[in-house]
PDB file of C-alpha atoms in Angstrom:
ATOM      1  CA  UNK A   1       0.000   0.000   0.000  1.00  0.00           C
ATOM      2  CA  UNK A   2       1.308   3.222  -1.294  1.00  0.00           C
ATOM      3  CA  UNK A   3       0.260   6.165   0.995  1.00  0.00           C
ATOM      4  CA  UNK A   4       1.083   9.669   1.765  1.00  0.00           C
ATOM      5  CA  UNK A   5       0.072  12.915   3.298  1.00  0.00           C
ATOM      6  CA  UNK A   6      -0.095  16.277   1.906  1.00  0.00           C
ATOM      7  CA  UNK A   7       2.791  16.908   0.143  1.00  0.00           C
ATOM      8  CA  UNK A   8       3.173  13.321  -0.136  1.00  0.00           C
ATOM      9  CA  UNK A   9      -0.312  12.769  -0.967  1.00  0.00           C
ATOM     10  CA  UNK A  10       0.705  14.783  -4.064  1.00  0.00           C
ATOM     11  CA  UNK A  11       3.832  13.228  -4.130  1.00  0.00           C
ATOM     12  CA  UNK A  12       2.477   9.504  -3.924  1.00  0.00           C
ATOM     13  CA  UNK A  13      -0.907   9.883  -6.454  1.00  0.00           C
ATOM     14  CA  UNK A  14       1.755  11.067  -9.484  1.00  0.00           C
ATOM     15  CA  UNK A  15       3.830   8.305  -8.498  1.00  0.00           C
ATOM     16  CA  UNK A  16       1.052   6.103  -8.974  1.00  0.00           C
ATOM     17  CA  UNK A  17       0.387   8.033 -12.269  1.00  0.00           C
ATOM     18  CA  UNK A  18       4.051   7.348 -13.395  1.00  0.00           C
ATOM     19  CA  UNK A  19       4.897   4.374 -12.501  1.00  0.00           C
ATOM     20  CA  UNK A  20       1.878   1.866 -13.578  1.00  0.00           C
ATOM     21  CA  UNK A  21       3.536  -1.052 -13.555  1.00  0.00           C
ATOM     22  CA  UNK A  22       5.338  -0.741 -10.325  1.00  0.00           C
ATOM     23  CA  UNK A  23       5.230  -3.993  -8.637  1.00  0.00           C
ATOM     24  CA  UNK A  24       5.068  -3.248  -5.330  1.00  0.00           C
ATOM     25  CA  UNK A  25       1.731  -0.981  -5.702  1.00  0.00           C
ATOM     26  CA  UNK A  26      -1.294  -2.409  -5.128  1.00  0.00           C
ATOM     27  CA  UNK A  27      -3.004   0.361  -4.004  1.00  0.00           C
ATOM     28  CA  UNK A  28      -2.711   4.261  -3.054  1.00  0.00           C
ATOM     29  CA  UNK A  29      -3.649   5.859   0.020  1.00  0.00           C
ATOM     30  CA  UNK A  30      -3.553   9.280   0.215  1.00  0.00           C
ATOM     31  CA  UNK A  31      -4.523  11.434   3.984  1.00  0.00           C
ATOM     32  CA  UNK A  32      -5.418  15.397   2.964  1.00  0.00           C
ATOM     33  CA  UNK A  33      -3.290  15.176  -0.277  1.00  0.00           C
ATOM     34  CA  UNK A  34      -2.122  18.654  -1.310  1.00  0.00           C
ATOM     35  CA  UNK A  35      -4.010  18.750  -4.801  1.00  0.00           C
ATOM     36  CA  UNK A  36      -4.367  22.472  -4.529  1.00  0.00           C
ATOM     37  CA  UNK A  37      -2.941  25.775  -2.489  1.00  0.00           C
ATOM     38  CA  UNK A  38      -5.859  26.832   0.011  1.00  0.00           C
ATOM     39  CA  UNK A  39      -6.421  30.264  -0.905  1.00  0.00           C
ATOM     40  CA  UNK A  40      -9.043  33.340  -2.242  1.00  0.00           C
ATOM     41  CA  UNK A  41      -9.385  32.136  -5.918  1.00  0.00           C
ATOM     42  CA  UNK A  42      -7.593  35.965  -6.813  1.00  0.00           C
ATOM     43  CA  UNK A  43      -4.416  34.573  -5.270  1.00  0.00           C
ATOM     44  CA  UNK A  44      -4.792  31.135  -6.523  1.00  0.00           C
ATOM     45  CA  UNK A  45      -5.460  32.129 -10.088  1.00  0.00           C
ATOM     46  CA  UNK A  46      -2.688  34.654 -10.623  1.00  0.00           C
ATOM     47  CA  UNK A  47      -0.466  34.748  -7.623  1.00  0.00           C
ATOM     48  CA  UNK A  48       0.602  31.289  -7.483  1.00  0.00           C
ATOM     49  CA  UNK A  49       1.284  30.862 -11.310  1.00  0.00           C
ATOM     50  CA  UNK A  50       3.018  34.080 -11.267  1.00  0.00           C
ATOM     51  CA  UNK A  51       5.628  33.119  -8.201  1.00  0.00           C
ATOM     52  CA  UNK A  52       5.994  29.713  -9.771  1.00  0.00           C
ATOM     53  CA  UNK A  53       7.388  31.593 -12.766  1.00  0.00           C
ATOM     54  CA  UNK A  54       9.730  33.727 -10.968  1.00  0.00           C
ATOM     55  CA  UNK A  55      10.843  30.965  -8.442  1.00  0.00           C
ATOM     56  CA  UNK A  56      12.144  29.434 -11.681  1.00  0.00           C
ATOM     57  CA  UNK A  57      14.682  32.195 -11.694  1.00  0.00           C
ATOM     58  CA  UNK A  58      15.417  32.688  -8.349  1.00  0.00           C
ATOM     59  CA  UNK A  59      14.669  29.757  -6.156  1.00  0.00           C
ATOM     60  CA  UNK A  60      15.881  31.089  -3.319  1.00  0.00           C
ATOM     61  CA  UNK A  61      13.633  33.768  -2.879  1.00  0.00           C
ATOM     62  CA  UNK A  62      11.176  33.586  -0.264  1.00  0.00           C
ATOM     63  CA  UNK A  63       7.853  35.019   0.260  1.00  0.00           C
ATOM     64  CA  UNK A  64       5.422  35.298   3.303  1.00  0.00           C
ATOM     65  CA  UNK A  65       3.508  32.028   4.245  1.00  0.00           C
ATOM     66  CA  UNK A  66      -0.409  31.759   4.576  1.00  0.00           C
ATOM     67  CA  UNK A  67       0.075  28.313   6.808  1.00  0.00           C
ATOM     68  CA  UNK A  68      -2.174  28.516   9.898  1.00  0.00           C
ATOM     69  CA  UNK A  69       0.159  28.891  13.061  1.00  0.00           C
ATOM     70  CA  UNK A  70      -1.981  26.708  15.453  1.00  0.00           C
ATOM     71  CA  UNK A  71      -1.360  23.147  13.304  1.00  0.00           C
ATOM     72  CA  UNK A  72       1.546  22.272  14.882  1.00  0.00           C
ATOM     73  CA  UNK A  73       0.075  23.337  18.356  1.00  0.00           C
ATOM     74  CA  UNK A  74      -2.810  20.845  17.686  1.00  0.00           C
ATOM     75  CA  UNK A  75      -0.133  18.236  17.244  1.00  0.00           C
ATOM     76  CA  UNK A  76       2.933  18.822  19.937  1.00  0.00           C
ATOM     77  CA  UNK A  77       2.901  17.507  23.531  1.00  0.00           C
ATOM     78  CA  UNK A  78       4.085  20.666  24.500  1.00  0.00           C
ATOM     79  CA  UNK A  79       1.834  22.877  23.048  1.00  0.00           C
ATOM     80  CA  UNK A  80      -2.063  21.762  23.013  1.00  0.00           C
ATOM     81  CA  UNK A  81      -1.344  18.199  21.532  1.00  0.00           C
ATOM     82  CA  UNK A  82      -0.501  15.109  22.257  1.00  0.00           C
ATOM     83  CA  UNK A  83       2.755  14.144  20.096  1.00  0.00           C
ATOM     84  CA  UNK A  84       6.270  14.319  20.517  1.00  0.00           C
ATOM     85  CA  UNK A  85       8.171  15.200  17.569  1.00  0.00           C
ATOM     86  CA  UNK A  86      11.433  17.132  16.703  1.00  0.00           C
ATOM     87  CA  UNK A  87      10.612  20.873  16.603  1.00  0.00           C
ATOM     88  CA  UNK A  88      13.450  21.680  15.027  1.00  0.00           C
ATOM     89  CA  UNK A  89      12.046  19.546  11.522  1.00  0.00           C
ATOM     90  CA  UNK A  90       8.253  20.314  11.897  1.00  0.00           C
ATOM     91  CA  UNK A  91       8.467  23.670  13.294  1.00  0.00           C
ATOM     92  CA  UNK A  92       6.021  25.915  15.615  1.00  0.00           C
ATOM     93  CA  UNK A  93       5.496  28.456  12.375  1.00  0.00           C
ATOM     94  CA  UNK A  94       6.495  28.819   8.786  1.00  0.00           C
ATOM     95  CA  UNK A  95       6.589  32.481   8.264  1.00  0.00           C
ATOM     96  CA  UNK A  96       7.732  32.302   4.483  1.00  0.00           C
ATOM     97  CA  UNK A  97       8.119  29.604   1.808  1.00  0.00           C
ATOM     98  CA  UNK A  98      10.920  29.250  -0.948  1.00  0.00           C
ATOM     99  CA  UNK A  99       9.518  29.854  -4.465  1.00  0.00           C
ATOM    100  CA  UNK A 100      11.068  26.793  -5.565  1.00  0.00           C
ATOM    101  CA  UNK A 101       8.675  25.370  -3.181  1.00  0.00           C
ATOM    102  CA  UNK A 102       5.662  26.908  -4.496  1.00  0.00           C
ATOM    103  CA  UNK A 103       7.160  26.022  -8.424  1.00  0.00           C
ATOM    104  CA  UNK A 104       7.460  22.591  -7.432  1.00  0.00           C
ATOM    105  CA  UNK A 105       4.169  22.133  -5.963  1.00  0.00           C
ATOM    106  CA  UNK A 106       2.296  24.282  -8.723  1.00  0.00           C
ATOM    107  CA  UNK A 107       4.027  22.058 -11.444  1.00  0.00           C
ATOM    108  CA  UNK A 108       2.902  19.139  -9.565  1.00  0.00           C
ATOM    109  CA  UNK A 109      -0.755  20.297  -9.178  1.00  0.00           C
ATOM    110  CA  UNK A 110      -1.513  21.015 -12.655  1.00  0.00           C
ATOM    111  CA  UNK A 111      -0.909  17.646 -13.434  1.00  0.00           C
ATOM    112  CA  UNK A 112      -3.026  16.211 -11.083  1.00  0.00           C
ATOM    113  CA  UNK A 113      -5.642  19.231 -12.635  1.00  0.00           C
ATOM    114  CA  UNK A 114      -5.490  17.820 -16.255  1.00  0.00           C
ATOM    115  CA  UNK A 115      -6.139  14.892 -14.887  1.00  0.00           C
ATOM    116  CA  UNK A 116      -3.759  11.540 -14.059  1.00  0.00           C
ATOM    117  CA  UNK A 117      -4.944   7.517 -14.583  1.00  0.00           C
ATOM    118  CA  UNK A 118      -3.996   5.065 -12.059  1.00  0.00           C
ATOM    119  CA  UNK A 119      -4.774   1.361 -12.422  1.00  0.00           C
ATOM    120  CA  UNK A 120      -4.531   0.498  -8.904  1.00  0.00           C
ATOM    121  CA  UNK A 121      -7.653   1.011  -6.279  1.00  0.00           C
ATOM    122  CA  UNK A 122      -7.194   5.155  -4.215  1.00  0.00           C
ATOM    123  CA  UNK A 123      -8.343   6.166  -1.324  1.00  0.00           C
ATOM    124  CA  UNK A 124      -8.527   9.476  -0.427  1.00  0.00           C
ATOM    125  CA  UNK A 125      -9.125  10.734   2.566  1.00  0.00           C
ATOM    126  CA  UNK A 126     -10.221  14.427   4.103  1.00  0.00           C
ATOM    127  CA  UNK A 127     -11.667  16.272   7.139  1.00  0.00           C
ATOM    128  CA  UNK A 128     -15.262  16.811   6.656  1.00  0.00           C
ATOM    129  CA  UNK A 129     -14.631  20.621   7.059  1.00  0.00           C
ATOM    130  CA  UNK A 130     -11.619  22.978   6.539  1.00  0.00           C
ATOM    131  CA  UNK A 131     -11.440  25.963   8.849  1.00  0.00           C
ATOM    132  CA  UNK A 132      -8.847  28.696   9.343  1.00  0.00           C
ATOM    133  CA  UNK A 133      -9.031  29.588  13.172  1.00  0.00           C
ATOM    134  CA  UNK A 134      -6.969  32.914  14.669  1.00  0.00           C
ATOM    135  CA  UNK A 135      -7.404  31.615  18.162  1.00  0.00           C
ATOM    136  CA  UNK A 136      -7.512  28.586  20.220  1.00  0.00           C
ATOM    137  CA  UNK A 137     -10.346  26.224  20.050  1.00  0.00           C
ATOM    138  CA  UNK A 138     -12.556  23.837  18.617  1.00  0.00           C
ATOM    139  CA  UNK A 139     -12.299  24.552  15.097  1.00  0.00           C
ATOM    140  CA  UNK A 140      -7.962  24.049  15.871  1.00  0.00           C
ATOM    141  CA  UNK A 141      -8.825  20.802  17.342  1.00  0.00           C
ATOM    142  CA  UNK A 142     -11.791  19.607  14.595  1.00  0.00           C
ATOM    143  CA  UNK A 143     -10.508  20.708  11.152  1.00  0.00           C
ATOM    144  CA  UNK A 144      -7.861  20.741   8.843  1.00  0.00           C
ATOM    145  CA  UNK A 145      -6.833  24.068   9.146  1.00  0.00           C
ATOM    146  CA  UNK A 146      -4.317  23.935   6.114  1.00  0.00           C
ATOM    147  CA  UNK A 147      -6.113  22.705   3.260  1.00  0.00           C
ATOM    148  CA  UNK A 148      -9.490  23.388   1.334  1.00  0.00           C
ATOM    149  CA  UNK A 149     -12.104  20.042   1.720  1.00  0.00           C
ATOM    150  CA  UNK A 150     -13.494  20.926  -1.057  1.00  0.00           C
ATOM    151  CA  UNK A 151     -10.370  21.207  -3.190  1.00  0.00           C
ATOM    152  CA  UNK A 152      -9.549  17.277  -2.351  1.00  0.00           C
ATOM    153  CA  UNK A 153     -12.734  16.296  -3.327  1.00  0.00           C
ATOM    154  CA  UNK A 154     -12.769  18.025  -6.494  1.00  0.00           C
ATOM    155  CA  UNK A 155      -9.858  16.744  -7.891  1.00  0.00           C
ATOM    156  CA  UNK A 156     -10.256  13.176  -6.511  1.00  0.00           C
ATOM    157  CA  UNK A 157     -12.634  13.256  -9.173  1.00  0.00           C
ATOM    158  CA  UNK A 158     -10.083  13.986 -11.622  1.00  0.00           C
ATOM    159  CA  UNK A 159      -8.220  10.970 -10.783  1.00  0.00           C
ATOM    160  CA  UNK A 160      -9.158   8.118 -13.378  1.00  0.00           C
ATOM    161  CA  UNK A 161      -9.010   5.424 -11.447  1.00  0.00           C
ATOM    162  CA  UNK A 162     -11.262   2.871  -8.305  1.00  0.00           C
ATOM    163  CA  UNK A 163     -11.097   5.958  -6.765  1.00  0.00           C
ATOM    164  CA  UNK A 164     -13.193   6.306  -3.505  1.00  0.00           C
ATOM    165  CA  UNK A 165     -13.318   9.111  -1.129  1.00  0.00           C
ATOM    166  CA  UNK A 166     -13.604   9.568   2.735  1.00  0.00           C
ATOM    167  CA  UNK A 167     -14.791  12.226   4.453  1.00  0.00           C
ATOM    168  CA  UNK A 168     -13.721  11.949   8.177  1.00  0.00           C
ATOM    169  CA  UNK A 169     -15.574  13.872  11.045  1.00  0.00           C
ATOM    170  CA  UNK A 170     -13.960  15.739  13.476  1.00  0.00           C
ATOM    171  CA  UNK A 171     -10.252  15.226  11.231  1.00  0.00           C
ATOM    172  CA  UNK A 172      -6.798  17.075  11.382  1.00  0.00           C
ATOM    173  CA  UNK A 173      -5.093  17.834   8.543  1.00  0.00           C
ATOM    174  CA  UNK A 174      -3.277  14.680   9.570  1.00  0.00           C
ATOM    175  CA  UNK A 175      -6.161  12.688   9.738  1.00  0.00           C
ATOM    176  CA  UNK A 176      -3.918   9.797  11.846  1.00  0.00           C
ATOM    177  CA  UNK A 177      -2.952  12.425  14.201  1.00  0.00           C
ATOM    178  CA  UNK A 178      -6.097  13.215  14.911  1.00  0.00           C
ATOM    179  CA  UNK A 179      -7.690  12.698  18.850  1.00  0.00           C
ATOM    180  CA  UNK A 180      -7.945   9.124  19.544  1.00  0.00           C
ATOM    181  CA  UNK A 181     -11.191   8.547  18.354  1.00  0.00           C
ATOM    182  CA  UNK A 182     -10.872   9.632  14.916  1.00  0.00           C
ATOM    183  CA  UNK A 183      -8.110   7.991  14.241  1.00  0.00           C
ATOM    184  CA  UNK A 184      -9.361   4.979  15.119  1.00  0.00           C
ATOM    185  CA  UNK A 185     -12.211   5.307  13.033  1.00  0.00           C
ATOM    186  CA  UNK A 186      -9.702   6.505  10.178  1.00  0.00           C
ATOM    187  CA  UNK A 187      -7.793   3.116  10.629  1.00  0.00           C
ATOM    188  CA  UNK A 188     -11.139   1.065  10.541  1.00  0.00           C
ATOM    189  CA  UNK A 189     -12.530   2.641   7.690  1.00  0.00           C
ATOM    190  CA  UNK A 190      -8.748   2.027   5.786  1.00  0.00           C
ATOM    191  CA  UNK A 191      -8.670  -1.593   6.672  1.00  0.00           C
ATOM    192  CA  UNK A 192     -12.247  -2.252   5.660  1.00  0.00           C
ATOM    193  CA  UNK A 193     -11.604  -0.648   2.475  1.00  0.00           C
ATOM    194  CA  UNK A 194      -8.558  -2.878   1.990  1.00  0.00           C
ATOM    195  CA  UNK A 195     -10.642  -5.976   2.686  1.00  0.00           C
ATOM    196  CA  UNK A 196     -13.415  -4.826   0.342  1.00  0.00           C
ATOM    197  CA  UNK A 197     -10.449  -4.421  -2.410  1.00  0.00           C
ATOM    198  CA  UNK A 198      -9.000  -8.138  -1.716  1.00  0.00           C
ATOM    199  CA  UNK A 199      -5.784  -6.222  -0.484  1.00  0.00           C
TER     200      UNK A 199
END
């Protein structure tokens, strides 16, 4: 079972697309895969293309980031979470992104936007809401809080393939890190899907 989250939900799904063959695949499992940049359409339609161009020429350059500073509180033991991870590689805030970050994921998400075959079974999996809280609370706790729902689902669709999709109440962006609960029900819904697939 291929899977992957976010990045590497993109990451995975066009390595699916790429390598049909592969022998090892038998299916794809992707958890809030990063088919599109959660943003006002304005932004999405002209900013991103335009500092994908320009991070072609200087990939160094970095510009402000939109991520949602209370993820990684959601997630850390010593914040409001309940995981214990190395702050220095998944850090507290991302204030600004490389362009040849943006270029790389842009590239990578038209693809998936034209459209990409896979001949294995997908699952995709998302929150059932996306929210964008300033403050600490439920919505932090309930939500993916860096990507648009609604994004994933519409371009799931694009996907030619057994492609179902998940919607999973009360989900983080990382819907395994999620409370206890959740994830639980995450891993139950996976392995039934497996089963259903002969996998």
């Amino acid at each position: 079972l291929l899977c992957g989250h976010s990045t590497g939900g993109l990451t995975t799904t066009l390595y699916a697309a790429h390598y049909p063959h592969h022998p090892l695949i038998k299916a794809l499992w992707v958890n809030s895969p990063f088919y599109d940049f959660n943003m006002n359409p304005i932004k999405r339609k002209f900013g991103v293309p335009n500092l994908s161009k320009i991070g072609k020429i200087f990939p160094d350059l970095q510009f402000p980031s939109e991520l949602n500073k209370l993820y990684t509180a959601s997630l850390h033991k010593d914040l409001k979470g309940e995981w214990d991870f190395n702050l220095d590689w998944k850090q507290k805030t991302y204030p600004k992104v490389h362009l040849s970050f943006v270029r790389a994921i842009h590239e990578a998400q038209k693809e998936i936007h034209q459209g990409v075959s896979i001949n294995v079974p997908v699952l995709v999996m998302h929150s059932h809401q996306t929210k964008n809280p300033r403050k600490w609370g439920k919505d932090a706790q309930t939500s993916d809080v860096i990507l648009g729902v609604k994004d994933i689902q519409k371009y799931a669709k694009k996907i030619r393939a057994d492609v179902t999709t998940q919607s999973i109440q009360n989900g983080l962006h990382d819907l395994v890190l999620s409370e206890k609960k959740v994830r639980e029900g995450v891993y139950l819904q996976l392995f039934e899907w497996l089963k259903n697939k002969g996998l």
